[in-house]
């Protein structure tokens, strides 16, 4: 989260120049207090019911960010055995870790269960294998696919009929058969239908499907888990999630359900983007400004190796020139990376004139940015810093050449 004050950009009390001077470029910067603000917003919005928030740590898996979540009494949603291990190392108790795997090896499930982790089951095969091996020894939740198209981009839409995720609701009979056969303890119904929802009605519509299943077939539930997908503003004019408005409808619907169900159960969400997207900024330095006959290019010291969302999802990420903010002289640029691919961060961006050495900032770089980075072109990953209560913490070292060479074996041929 960067703020413009009197022609200069700051993260809390620190100017972006001073951060780059101290920690180098490119640099991921996270504002910890912004994360707390988002957590509070979500809790307040859903305060009418017993809401539990499980941070989807795939969005930003840095251990210090996860520690901040723990400090704020968050639980965590994980999607791999590696994330399970990280969450345990951060200090989450096994009971706070909900594992939502997608088509992983059964050995990974066994490992997680042995550690006391709770599981969302997302295929009929897995349900069968689980039943055969564990019967009613563990409480489990079912991830269902409600056949609803939602999400900002097809690649991040996960609840539609052609998606690989969840057990299609159409297979209810088979689910119930297995529940009976293995005496399964189903304590939750889970859905996650996509990221970047624009409309709250989608959540209500999807939730109704889970609530109906609960009422008709699953009398022993402890929770309904509605995953996440709450959109944040990537663009100034973006239609974003109005969390209070959505919550009003959701809470009303959920309360009415509890009346019919005969008791209060928990409502879970697994927010990633909503909590950590806006807190993050990628600071980069302009290497070269290139004027071609048809376009102006700003080349920065980063690329799709550090932030791939625009190239992968055609996602819009706002970019500002922090070094020249108070000039009236504007120019239109394509902001591009240094990777040998067409790695365009932003096309036709109007901004104060850029010169080599200027620091550019990509906003909304907290969620799915560092965690989706790679070493393509043998480039090193940036450092990450966390600014929290006006203190700056280095939370990941910049990679070194040794990191790039680690694990590679040069054989004499
Ligand atoms: N729960 C489950 C089971 C998920 O798969 C996800 C995200 C979440 C929760 C969190 O959703 P969120 O609050 O962040 O929307 N890389 C893409 C987003 C992929 C989301 C994957 N699953 C992007 O950069 O837009």
Short mmCIF file of C-alpha atoms and ligand atoms in Angstrom, two decimals, residues 56 58 77 100 143 156 190 192 195-196 228-230 270-274 309 313 368 372, ligand 1:
data_model
loop_
_atom_site.label_atom_id
_atom_site.label_comp_id
_atom_site.label_asym_id
_atom_site.label_seq_id
_atom_site.Cartn_x
_atom_site.Cartn_y
_atom_site.Cartn_z
CA UNK A 56 -5.77 -18.77 1.85
CA UNK A 58 -1.26 -19.52 -1.33
CA UNK A 77 -6.45 -22.69 4.32
CA UNK A 100 -8.26 -28.18 0.39
CA UNK A 143 -15.97 -29.68 -1.56
CA UNK A 156 -9.71 -18.45 -12.10
CA UNK A 190 -17.21 -26.40 1.12
CA UNK A 192 -14.84 -22.08 -3.76
CA UNK A 195 -11.52 -15.40 -7.67
CA UNK A 196 -12.57 -11.79 -8.42
CA UNK A 228 -13.55 -16.84 -1.19
CA UNK A 229 -13.26 -14.77 -4.36
CA UNK A 230 -13.90 -11.28 -2.99
CA UNK A 270 -11.00 -18.47 2.99
CA UNK A 271 -9.94 -15.01 1.85
CA UNK A 272 -6.65 -14.50 0.03
CA UNK A 273 -6.84 -11.49 -2.27
CA UNK A 274 -9.18 -9.48 -0.08
CA UNK A 309 -0.73 -11.80 -13.42
CA UNK A 313 -4.81 -13.52 -16.82
CA UNK A 368 -0.48 -14.13 -6.18
CA UNK A 372 3.75 -17.07 -8.48
N1 LIG B 1 -10.00 -21.10 -1.21
C1 LIG B 1 -9.62 -21.92 -2.20
C2 LIG B 1 -9.94 -23.35 -2.13
C3 LIG B 1 -8.92 -21.41 -3.30
O1 LIG B 1 -8.55 -22.22 -4.30
C4 LIG B 1 -8.63 -20.02 -3.35
C5 LIG B 1 -7.90 -19.45 -4.49
C6 LIG B 1 -9.02 -19.20 -2.27
C7 LIG B 1 -9.72 -19.79 -1.23
C8 LIG B 1 -8.71 -17.74 -2.21
O2 LIG B 1 -9.35 -16.98 -3.19
P1 LIG B 1 -9.18 -15.39 -3.23
O3 LIG B 1 -9.72 -14.80 -1.97
O4 LIG B 1 -7.72 -15.09 -3.28
O5 LIG B 1 -9.90 -14.93 -4.44
N2 LIG B 1 -3.75 -16.60 -9.16
C9 LIG B 1 -5.06 -16.04 -9.40
C10 LIG B 1 -6.05 -16.42 -8.33
C11 LIG B 1 -6.13 -17.91 -8.15
C12 LIG B 1 -6.96 -18.28 -6.96
C13 LIG B 1 -6.73 -19.70 -6.60
N3 LIG B 1 -7.54 -20.12 -5.51
C14 LIG B 1 -4.93 -14.53 -9.54
O6 LIG B 1 -3.82 -14.01 -9.42
O7 LIG B 1 -5.93 -13.84 -9.80
#
